[in-house]
Short mmCIF file of C-alpha atoms in Angstrom, two decimals:
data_model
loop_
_atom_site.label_atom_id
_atom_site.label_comp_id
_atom_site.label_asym_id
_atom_site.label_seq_id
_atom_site.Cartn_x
_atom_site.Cartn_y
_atom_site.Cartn_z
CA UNK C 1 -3.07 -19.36 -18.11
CA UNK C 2 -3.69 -18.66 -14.14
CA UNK C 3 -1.20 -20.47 -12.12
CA UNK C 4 -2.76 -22.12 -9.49
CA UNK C 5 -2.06 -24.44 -6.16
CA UNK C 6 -3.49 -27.54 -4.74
CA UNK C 7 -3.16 -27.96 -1.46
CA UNK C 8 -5.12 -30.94 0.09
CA UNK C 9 -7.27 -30.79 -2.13
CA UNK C 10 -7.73 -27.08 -2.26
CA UNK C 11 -7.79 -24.87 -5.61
CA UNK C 12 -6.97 -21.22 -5.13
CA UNK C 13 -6.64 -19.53 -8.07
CA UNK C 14 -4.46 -16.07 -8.35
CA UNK C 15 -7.02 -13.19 -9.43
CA UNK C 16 -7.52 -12.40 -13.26
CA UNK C 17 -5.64 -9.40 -12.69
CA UNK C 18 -2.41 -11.53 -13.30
CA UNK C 19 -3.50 -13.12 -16.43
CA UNK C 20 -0.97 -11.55 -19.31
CA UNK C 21 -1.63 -8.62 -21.00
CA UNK C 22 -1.85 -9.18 -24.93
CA UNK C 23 -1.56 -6.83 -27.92
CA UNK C 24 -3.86 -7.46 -30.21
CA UNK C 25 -2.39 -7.72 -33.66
CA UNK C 26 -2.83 -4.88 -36.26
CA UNK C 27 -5.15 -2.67 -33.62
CA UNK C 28 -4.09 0.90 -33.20
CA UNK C 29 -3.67 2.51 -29.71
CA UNK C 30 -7.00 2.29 -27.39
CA UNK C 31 -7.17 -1.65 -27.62
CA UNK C 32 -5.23 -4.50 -25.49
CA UNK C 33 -6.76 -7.89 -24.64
CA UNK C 34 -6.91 -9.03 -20.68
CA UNK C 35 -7.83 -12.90 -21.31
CA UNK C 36 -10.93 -11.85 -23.12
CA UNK C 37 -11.74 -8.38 -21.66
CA UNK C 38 -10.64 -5.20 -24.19
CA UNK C 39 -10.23 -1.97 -22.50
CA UNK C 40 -9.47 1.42 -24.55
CA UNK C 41 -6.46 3.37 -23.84
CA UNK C 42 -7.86 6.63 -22.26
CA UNK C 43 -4.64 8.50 -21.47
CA UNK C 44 -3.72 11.11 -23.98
CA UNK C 45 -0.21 11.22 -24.01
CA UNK C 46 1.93 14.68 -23.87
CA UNK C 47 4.10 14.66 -26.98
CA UNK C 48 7.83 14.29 -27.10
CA UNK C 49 8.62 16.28 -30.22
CA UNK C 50 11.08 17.10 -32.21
CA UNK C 51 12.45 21.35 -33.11
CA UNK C 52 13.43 23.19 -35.22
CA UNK C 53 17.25 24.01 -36.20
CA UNK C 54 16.62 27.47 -34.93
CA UNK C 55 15.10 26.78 -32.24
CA UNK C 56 17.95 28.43 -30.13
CA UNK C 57 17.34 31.36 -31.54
CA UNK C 58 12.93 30.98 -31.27
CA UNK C 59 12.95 29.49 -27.97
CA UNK C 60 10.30 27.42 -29.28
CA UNK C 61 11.51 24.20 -27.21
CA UNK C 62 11.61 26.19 -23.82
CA UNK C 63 8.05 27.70 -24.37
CA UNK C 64 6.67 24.77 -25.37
CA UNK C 65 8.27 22.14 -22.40
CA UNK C 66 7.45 25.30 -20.08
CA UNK C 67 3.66 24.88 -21.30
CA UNK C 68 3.22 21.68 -20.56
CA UNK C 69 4.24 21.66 -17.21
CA UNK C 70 2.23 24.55 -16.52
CA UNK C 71 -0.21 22.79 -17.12
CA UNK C 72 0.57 19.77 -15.79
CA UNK C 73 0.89 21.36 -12.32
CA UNK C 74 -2.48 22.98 -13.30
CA UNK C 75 -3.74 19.15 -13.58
CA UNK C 76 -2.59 18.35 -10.38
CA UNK C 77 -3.61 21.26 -8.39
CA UNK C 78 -7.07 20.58 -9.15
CA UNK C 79 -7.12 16.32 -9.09
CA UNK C 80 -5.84 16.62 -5.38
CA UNK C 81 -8.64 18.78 -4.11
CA UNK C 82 -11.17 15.53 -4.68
CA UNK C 83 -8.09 12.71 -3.93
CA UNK C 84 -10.21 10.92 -1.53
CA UNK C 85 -9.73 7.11 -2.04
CA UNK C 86 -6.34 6.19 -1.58
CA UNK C 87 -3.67 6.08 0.69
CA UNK C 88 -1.19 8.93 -0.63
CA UNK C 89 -0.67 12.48 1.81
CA UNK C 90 -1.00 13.66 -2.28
CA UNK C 91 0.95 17.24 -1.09
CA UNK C 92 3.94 18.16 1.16
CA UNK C 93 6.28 20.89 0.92
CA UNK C 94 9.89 19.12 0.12
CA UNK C 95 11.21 22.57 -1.08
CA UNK C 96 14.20 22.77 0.40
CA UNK C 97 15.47 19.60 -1.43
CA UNK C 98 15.01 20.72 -4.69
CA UNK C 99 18.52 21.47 -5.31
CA UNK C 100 19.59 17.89 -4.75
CA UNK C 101 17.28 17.27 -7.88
CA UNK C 102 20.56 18.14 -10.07
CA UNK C 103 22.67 14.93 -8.88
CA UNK C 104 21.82 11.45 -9.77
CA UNK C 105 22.07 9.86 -6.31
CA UNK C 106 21.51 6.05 -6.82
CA UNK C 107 22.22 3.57 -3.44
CA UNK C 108 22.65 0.32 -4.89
CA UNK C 109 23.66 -2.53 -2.75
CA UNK C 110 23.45 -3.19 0.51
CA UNK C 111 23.13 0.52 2.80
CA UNK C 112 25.06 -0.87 5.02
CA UNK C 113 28.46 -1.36 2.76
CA UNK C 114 29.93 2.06 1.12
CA UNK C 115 30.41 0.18 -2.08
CA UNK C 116 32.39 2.10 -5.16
CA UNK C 117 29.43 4.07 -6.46
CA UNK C 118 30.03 7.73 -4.70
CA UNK C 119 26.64 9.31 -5.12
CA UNK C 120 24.95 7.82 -3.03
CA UNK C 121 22.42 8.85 0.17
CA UNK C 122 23.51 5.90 2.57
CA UNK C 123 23.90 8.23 5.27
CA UNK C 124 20.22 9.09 4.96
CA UNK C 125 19.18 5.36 4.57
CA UNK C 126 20.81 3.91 7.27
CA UNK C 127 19.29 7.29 9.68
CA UNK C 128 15.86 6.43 8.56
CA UNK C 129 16.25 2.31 9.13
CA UNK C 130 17.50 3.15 12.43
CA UNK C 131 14.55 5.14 13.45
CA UNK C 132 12.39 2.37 12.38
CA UNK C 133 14.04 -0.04 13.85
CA UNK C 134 13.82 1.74 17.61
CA UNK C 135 10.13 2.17 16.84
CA UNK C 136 9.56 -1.09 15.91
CA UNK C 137 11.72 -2.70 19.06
CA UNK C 138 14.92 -4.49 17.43
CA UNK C 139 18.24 -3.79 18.44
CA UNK C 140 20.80 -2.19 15.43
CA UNK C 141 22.67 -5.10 15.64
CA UNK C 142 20.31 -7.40 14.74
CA UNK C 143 18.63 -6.22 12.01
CA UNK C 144 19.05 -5.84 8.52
CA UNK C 145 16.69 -3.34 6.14
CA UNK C 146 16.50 -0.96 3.02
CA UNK C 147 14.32 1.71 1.54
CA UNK C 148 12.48 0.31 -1.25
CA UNK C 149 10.35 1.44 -3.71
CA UNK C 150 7.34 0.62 -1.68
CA UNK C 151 4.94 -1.65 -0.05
CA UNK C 152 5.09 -4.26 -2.81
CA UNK C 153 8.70 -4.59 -2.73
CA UNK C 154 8.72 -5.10 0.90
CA UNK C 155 6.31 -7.67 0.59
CA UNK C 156 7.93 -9.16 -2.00
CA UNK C 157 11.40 -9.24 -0.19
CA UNK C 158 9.89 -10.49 3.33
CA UNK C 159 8.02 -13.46 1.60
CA UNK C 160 10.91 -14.40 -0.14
CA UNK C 161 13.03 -14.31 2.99
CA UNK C 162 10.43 -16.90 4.68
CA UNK C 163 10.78 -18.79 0.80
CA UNK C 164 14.41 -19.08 1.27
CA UNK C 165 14.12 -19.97 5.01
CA UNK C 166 11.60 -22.80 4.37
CA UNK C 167 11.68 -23.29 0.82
CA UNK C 168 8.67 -26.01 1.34
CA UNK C 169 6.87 -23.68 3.37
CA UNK C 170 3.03 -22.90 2.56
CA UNK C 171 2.33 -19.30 2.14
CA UNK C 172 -0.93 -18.40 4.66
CA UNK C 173 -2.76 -14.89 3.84
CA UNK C 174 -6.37 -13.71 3.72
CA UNK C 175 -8.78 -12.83 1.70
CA UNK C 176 -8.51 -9.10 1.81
CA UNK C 177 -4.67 -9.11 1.58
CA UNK C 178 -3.04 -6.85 -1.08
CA UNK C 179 -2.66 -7.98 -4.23
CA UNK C 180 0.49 -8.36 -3.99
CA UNK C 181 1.03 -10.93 -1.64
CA UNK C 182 -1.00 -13.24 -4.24
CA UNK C 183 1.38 -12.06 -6.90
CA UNK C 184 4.42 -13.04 -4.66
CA UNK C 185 3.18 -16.51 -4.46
CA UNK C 186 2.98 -16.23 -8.47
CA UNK C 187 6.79 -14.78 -8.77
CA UNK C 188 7.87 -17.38 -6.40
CA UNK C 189 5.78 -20.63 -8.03
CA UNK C 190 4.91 -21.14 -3.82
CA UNK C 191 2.46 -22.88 -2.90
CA UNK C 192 -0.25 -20.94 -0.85
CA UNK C 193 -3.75 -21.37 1.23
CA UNK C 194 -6.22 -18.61 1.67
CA UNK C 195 -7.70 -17.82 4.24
CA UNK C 196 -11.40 -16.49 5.53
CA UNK C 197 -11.43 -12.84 6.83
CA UNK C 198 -14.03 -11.53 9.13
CA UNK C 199 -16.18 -8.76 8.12
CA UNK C 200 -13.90 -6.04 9.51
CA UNK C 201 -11.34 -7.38 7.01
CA UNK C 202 -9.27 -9.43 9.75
CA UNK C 203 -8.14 -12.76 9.22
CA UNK C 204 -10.37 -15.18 10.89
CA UNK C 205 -8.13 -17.26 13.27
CA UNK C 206 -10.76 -20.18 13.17
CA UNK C 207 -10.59 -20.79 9.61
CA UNK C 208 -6.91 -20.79 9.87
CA UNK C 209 -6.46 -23.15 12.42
CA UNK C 210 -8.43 -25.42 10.28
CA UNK C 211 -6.04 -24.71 7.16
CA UNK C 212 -2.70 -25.12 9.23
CA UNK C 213 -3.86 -28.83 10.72
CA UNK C 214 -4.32 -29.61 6.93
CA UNK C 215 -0.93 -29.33 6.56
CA UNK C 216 0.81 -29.95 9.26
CA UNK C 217 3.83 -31.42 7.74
CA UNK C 218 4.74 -28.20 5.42
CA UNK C 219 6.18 -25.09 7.25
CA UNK C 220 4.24 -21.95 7.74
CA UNK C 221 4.98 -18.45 6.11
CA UNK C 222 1.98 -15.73 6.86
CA UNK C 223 1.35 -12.82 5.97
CA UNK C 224 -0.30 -10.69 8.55
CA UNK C 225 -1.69 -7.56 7.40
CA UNK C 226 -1.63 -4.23 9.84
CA UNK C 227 -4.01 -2.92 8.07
CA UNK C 228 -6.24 -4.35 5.09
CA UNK C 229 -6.28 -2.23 1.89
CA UNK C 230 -9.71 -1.98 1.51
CA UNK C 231 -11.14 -2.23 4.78
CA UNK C 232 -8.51 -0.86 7.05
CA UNK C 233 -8.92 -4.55 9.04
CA UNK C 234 -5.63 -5.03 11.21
CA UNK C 235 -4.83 -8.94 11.77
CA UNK C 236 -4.27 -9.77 15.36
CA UNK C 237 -0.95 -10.77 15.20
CA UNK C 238 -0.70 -11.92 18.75
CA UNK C 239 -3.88 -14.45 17.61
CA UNK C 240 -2.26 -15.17 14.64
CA UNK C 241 0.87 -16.40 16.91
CA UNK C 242 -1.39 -18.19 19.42
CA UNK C 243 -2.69 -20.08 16.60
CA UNK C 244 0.59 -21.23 15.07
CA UNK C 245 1.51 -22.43 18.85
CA UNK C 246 -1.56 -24.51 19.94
CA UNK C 247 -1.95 -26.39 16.09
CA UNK C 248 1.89 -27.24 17.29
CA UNK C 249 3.68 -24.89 15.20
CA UNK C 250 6.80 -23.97 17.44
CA UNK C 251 8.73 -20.84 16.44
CA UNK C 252 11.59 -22.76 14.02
CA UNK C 253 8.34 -24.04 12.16
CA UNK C 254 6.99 -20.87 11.22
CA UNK C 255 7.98 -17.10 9.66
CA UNK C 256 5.64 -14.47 10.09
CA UNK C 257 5.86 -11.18 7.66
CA UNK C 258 3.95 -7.79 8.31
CA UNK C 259 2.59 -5.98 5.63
CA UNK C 260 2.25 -2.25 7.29
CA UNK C 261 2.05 -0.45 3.88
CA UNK C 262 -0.13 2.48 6.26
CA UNK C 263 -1.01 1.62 9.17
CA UNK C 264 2.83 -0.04 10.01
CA UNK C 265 3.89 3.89 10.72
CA UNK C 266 0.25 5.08 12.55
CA UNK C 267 0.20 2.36 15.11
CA UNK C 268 3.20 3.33 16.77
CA UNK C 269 1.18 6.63 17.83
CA UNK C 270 -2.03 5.92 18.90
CA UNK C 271 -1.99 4.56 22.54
CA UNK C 272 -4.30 1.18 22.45
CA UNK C 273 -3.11 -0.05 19.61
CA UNK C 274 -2.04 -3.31 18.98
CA UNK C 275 1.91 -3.15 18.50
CA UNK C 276 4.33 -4.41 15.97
CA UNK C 277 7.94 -5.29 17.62
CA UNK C 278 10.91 -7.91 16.78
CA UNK C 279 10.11 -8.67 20.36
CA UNK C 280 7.41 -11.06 19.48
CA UNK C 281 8.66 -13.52 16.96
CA UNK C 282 7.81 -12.23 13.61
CA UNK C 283 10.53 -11.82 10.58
CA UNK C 284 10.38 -8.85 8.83
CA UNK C 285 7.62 -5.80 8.51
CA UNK C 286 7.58 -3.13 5.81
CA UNK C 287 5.78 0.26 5.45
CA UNK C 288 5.07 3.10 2.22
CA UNK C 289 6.71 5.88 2.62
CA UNK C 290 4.92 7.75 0.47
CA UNK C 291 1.38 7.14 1.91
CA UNK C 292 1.21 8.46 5.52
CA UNK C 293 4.56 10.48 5.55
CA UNK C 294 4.00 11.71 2.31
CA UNK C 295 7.22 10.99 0.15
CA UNK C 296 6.73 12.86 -3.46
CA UNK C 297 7.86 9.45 -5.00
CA UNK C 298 6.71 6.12 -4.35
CA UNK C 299 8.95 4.50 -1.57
CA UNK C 300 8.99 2.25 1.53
CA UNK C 301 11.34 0.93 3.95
CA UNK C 302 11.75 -3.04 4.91
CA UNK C 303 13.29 -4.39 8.08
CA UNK C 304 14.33 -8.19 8.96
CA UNK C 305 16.36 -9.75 11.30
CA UNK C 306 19.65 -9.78 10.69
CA UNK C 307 20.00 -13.93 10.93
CA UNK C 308 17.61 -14.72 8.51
CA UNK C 309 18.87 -12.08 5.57
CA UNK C 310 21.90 -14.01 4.88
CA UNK C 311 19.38 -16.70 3.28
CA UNK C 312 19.47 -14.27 0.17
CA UNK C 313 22.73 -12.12 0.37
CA UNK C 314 25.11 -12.07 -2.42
CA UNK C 315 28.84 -10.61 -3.17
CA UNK C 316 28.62 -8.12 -6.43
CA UNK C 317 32.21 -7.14 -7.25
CA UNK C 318 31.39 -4.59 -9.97
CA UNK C 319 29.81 -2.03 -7.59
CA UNK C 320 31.95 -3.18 -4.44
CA UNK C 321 29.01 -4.47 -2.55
CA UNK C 322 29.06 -7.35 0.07
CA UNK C 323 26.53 -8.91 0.93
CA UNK C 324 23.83 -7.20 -0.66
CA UNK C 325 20.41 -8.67 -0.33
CA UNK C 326 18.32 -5.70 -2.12
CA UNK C 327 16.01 -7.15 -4.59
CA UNK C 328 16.62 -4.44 -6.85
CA UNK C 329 19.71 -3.22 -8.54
CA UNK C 330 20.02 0.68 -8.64
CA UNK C 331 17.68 1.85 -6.07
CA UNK C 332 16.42 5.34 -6.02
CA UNK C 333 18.91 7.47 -3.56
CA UNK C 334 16.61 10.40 -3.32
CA UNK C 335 13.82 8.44 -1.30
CA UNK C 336 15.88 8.31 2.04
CA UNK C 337 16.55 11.99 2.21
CA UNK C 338 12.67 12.45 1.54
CA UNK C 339 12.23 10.26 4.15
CA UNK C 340 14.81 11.73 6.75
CA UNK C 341 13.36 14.89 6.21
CA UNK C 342 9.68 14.06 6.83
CA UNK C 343 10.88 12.26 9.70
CA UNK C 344 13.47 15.29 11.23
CA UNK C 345 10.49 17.83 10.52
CA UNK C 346 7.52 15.76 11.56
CA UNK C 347 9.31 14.04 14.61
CA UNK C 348 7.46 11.77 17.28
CA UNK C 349 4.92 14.85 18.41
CA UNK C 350 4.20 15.69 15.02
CA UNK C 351 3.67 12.16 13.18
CA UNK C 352 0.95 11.32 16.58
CA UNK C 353 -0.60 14.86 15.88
CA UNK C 354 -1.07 13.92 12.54
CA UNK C 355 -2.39 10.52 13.54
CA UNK C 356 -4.89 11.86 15.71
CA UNK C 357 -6.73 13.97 13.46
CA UNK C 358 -7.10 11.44 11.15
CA UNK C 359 -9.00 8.95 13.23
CA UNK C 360 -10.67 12.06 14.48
CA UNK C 361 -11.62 13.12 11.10
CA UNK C 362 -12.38 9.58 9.70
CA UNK C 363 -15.01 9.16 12.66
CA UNK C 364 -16.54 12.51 11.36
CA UNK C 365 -16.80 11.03 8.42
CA UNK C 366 -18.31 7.85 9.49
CA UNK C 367 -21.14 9.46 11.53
CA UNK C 368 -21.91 12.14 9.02
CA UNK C 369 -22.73 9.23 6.84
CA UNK C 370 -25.11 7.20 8.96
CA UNK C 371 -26.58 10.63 9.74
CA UNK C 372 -27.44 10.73 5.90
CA UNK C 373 -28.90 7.47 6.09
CA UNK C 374 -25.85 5.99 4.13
CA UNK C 375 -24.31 2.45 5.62
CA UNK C 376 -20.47 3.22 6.56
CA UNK C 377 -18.07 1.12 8.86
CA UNK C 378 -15.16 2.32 10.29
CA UNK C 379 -12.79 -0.31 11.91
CA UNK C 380 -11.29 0.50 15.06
CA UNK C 381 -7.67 2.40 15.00
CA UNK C 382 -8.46 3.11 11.16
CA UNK C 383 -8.46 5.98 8.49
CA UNK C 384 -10.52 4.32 6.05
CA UNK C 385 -14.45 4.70 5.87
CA UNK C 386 -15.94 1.80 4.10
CA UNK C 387 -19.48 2.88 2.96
CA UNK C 388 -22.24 2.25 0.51
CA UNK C 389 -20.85 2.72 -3.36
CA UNK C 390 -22.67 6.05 -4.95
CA UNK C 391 -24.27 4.27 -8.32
CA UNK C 392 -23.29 6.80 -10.47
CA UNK C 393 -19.78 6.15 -12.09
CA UNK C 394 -18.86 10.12 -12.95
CA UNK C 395 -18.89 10.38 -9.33
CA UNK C 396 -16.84 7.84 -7.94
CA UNK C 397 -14.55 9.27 -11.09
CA UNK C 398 -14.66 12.51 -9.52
CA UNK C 399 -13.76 12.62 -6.27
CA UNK C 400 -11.10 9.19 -7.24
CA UNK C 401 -13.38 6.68 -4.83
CA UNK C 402 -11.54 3.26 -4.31
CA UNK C 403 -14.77 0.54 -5.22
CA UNK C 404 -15.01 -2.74 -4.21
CA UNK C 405 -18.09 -4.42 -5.20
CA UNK C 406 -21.23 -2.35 -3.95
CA UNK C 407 -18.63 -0.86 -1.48
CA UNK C 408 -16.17 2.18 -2.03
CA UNK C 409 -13.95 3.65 0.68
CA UNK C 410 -12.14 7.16 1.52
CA UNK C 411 -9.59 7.15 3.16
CA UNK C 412 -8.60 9.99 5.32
CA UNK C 413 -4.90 11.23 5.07
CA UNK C 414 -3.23 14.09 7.00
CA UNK C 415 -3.93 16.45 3.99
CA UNK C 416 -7.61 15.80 3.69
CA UNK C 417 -9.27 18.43 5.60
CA UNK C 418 -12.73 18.46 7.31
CA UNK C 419 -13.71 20.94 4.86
CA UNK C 420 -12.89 18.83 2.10
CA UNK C 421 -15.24 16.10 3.43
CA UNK C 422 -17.84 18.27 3.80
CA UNK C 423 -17.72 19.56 -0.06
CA UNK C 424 -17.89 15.71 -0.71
CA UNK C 425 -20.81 15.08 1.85
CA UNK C 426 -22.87 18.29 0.24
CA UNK C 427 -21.94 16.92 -3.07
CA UNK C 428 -23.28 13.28 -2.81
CA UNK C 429 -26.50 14.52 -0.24
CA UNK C 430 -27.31 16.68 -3.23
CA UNK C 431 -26.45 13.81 -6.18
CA UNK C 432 -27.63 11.37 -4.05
CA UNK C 433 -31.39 13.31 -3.91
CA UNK C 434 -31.55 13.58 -7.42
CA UNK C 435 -30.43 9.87 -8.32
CA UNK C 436 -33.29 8.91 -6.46
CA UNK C 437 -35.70 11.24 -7.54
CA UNK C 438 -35.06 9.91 -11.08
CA UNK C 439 -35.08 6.49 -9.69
CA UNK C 440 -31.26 5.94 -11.09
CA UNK C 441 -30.15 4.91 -6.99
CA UNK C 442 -31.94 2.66 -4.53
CA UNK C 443 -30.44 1.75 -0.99
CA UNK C 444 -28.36 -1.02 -1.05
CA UNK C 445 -28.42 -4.10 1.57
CA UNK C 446 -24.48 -4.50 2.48
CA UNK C 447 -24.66 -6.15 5.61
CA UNK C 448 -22.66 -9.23 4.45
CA UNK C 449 -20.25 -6.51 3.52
CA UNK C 450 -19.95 -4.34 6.51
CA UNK C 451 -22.29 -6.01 9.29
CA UNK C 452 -26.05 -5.69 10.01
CA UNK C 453 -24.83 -3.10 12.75
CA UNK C 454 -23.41 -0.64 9.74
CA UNK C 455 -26.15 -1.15 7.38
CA UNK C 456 -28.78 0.83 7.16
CA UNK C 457 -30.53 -0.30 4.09
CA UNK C 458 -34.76 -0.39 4.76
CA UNK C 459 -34.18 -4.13 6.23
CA UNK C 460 -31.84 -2.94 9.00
CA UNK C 461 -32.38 0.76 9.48
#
């Protein structure tokens, strides 16, 4: 059953995607139930198997573990030459770390508190929260943070912060938020409104006004999104704040949380962006760290003010840890290092470089596409080019398109070359022909999509 809240008379209803998974009964691998959707298992799994007695004599269990990860590396060499849809710099030299592979380096507990477990990396941690937290405008003494294992953990930590602050508090996010933020109001049985975005993926302040004088007597927790997953639409957080004042929310009312999963660490860089800082009154922001910088493992780091975390903290005697207010237990103590080192090698001139070319790149991309007579938006200070979905499903397999609807999207990391794009532009101006030769395509209308301006179906070409 779909949890779902009433709010004035409102039903929103968390997406199917959280409706349990079920094994069916007496089905061999390739079948699970979703509600009543079946999907076959399409992953053929590498083997764990068992030797011989003699096999350290034969070598048979070296050669054959040495195999597969030949050719697992083989795999991966040739799946990131057409990684195009998501948000992951899919290859970065971390060789100089790979000695620290040998140690089991675990950081639980609060980074801030040397605890009793020795291995640990909270040298690293508390390096790389610092850094964030000069770039993001708080002062070291008044914030509290912690790498985690990645965007959804920070969301999930700086929603329940606002939980714990106003534990009647509505939960306010858009339409095009991560899915994540919808399964936080799940984990947390919270009630929450959702609200209209714009076509750029933005929330639309209007419709949000209207929702917060519904309920004016509940508190306010919102998510604002720098940076929509889809669309690359960044919420305009100082709108978002002059909302919550003139519907007479006043700053004790209210707790504001930043999802920056990308675009938290490219704003910083790029001159006329809007700007996330602790200066303006919001309570916590996390990033990935293994999207834009390019962590080998999936990672992220989360920052709050210091005032609010205590809302959560806990004592844990049997790893020496005071006030810890981690959501997990062991946490992975490799991830800071990764993330110190991107940082130390990239540095400020490096990371804006990086930046740049992207936007650069993904306005190539954008224009190359309206030159082919294919409808593409690209939102302003974004990576991600939203454009018409290729009908052919091998395709969007191929070169790993993120779809949404009659939409798919790339989205254009620091490893993705201009050479790369143009193998995929040849490669859909040449599929693209032929589906339409054999009458297996037709322009789409996705105006209500991407705006009349970005369409270019016959109607608005």
């Amino acid at each position: 059953m779909v949890r779902s809240a009433e709010i004035n008379g409102e039903i929103e209803s968390l997406p199917k995607a959280f409706v349990p998974v079920v094994l069916a009964e007496n089905e061999g691998r390739g079948k699970e139930k979703v509600g009543d959707i079946y999907r076959a298992q399409s992953i053929l799994p590498y083997a764990v198997r068992e030797h011989s007695a003699d096999d350290e004599i034969t070598g048979e269990r070296e050669a054959y573990t040495a195999s597969i990860l030949e050719m697992y590396e083989s795999f991966l060499g040739r799946r990131i030459r057409h990684h195009l849809g998501y948000p992951t710099h899919v290859y970065v030299n971390y060789g100089a770390l790979s000695n620290l592979q040998n140690f089991c380096i675990n950081n639980c507990g609060n980074p801030f508190t040397e605890g009793i477990f020795g291995t640990h990396s909270r040298q690293f941690e508390v390096g790389v929260l610092d850094w964030f937290a000069r770039i993001w405008g708080i002062a070291m003494d008044e914030y509290w943070g912690y790498v985690t294992t990645g965007g959804t953990e920070g969301n999930f930590h700086g929603i329940l912060v606002g939980r714990e602050l106003f534990p009647d508090g509505i939960l306010y996010t858009s339409d095009d938020s991560h899915y994540s933020v919808f399964r936080a109001a799940q984990m947390y049985r919270m009630n929450f409104v959702k609200v209209n975005s714009l076509i750029s993926g933005e929330i639309d302040c209007a419709d949000f006004k209207a929702k917060l004088l519904r309920n004016m007597n509940k508190p306010a927790i919102v998510n604002v999104n720098i940076g929509t997953t889809f669309k690359g639409g960044i919420d305009n957080l100082d709108s978002v704040m002059e909302t919550l004042k003139t519907t007479g929310f006043s700053e004790d009312r209210f707790y504001i949380h930043c999802d920056g999963a990308l675009f938290g660490l490219m704003m910083p860089f790029v001159k006329r962006a809007p700007k996330i800082s602790f200066e303006k009154p919001i309570g916590s922001v996390c990033i990935s760290g293994h999207k834009f910088l390019g962590c080998p493992m999936p990672c992220g780091v989360q920052i709050t003010r210091i005032g609010h975390i205590r809302a959560i903290s806990r004592n844990i005697d049997y790893i020496g840890c005071h006030q810890d207010a981690t959501l997990m237990g062991s946490r992975n103590g490799h991830a800071p290092i990764f993330l110190w080192y991107a940082l130390n090698q990239k540095g400020y001139p490096g990371l804006q470089k990086e930046v740049q070319m992207c936007l650069k790149n993904a306005q190539y991309l954008k224009d190359r596409l309206r030159a082919s007579g294919i409808s593409a938006m690209l939102n302003e200070f974004s990576n991600i080019v939203v454009f018409e979905k290729p009908q052919n499903e091998e395709f969007v397999r191929y070169w790993q398109l993120a779809v949404q609807g009659d939409l798919a999207h790339i989205v254009v990391m620091p490893n993705i070359t201009v050479a790369q794009l143009n193998d995929f532009l040849r490669d859909l101006a040449e599929k693209r022909a032929i589906w339409l030769r054999e009458g297996k395509h037709q322009t789409l209308c996705v105006s209500a999509n991407v705006g009349k301006e970005n369409c270019v179906c016959p109607r608005h070409k």
